[in-house]
């Protein structure tokens, strides 16, 4: 822990990297392009950002991004900057302007990406962090061991409230632990939020009355602040146990207005993450980005999945997931439950478990459940089997001999 | 105007671009990676996104972004998709998940960028748009013609409240129209918001009492929703005429909670814009991005400046500025005042005016005012001279013969 804010960056620069790092530090604190009269040595000492570390990695012949200064070669380096806490105080929104504001377009860089972030303890006192996290999610879903087996309502959008509830009934009867709205389904006239919530919660409550198992459903309440708070209360009053919000669509101040108000776990959806991260020398690494939302109160955070249907490599998926388990503060770890999804089936659990080192996650599959040869119940069972085997250290094929749902899933989904 | 939502994209794809466009449309509406049982022809007709236009531009040999499918060549094309309004209703936050959610990482693309957006009229009724815009800003600042000549407090951070107010006095006496906090200056313990506001407004109100001219000061109230509303009221009650918020730091739901509450013009700061835009084949064009904030109520929007100190080319700056003047709806144009800044001096006004076709802007300079050989008052005068000449169609050098402040500025800043 430190009394200064620290951020790590990957930079690529046509100039001396030490000079480039000083330019970043200046631009994001008391300096500017030119020396200004008010920047006295005392002010500089009090307010300036500092370059704490600089490690050159390699040089490349062509710039990753256009528009910067031109040179014969471009140096890539890892840089750590620090800021005095007194510049902004423990304030997440202004922290964002400080560590990721007007610097990606600086002409001294042909690449700039934030990698990670370390915050003074004052931030831990100022923000809620996840109110439920892993333990609370387990308590509310009644899943005490292994992952929550989850799925997403598909088609993403187009079902009305009753059609959604019908699918929820099928999934509940199949033994699912967790269901979420697709992020495209919110409060459109074709499927109003409150209608959907009533119809779905009727099914979930009935199922809980009969079986003792209450399926956790993440209702997408993304909207304006008052709408989100109202929808949260509506879900809570119906006996619901989870709400979902699209982080990039509402932003940090809106999310905080929800999270400070919320009694329920917040399922934090990262849609839009691609534009923040897919250019390797620009934007955000997940470890840095997720810390804003973890501290702000995200209980579940999406990390994609192994062999997913998107462009993200497996190593990146696992780095993201593992970063979530790293405590932000000793007194307040702010550890949310990682959510794996996209192209998942009974095939990936052994590797996911081995690389994560934990079964504290939501493991969501669509086709991996609905398209199982013996139907959705066998699909859910095959995922549980796969995780049970992984946790017990038994090879999937060995376990599959006594577990037919797993055997059929491996036959179908292994390609 | 249309009853469907339309968005234009630039794509780069290793597959047939028509197929790639269909994949985008499917993923962002009722489709998914595989055919799902619930996606009936009726549901598809009701809810699916459509490819409205596709125009192939060129093919390239190497992919702009990593992680997608591999091919011998990659086709770039412009694509227009449309969605039924009923999927989300007129809802800006969920619109963002729809048009810029989980699609930038689709494996069928080695590049994907949103270019522009057209919305059904229902959005115009659902959102406030700028409450003050150009006319309101002119009324409150008393500048009825030409740009508001503005500047930014520098050093960006490090001054206490009294030091800030001292600089404001110098600038007010120099004849400035508009001053803004730097986006790094918010409510840190070294310069608390309310102390700064009181000290600055004392100077501004005194100056107004003496001269009749009230300088517009954009106080950076970036923070949580309740804080922003409180700070807004505090500024209004002190007689202030503008507040500023960092859009990417607070997000859309937080901004709407402010704008629906606000009585004052909102100066919308785009810091962080670099990570959204600097990779040419990823992220956002300004025209698309700014429409969210225009409709949500931004009164002033930053567009950088000609020959700026960042990596953005002049054409991009002018395209951004011009896009802001394009009405979003006939009944509700949502036109904010463009804000030019970064490396500006008396040199750039003729070209800025010629290319914008208007003097409805805030024209902010730092060194271009403070470093004028005859001091800040001559700096402000030189900027006004430059704009007066441009508007009158008189070459700057001709005008400079009778206007010594302009003459000295051209001597110093023309390089």
PDB file of N, CA, C and O in Angstrom, chain B residues 57 254 348 362:
ATOM      1  N   UNK B  57     -14.596  -0.927 -49.772  1.00  0.00           N
ATOM      2  CA  UNK B  57     -13.683   0.188 -50.001  1.00  0.00           C
ATOM      3  C   UNK B  57     -12.367  -0.286 -50.626  1.00  0.00           C
ATOM      4  O   UNK B  57     -11.911   0.231 -51.623  1.00  0.00           O
ATOM      5  N   UNK B 254     -24.547   8.786 -15.187  1.00  0.00           N
ATOM      6  CA  UNK B 254     -24.168   9.862 -14.277  1.00  0.00           C
ATOM      7  C   UNK B 254     -24.361  11.228 -14.923  1.00  0.00           C
ATOM      8  O   UNK B 254     -24.865  12.164 -14.296  1.00  0.00           O
ATOM      9  N   UNK B 348      -4.273  30.428 -35.826  1.00  0.00           N
ATOM     10  CA  UNK B 348      -5.212  29.474 -36.433  1.00  0.00           C
ATOM     11  C   UNK B 348      -6.627  29.988 -36.719  1.00  0.00           C
ATOM     12  O   UNK B 348      -7.368  29.313 -37.450  1.00  0.00           O
ATOM     13  N   UNK B 362     -16.208  28.175 -28.649  1.00  0.00           N
ATOM     14  CA  UNK B 362     -15.301  28.656 -27.610  1.00  0.00           C
ATOM     15  C   UNK B 362     -13.902  28.403 -28.139  1.00  0.00           C
ATOM     16  O   UNK B 362     -13.599  27.292 -28.593  1.00  0.00           O
TER      17      UNK B 362
END
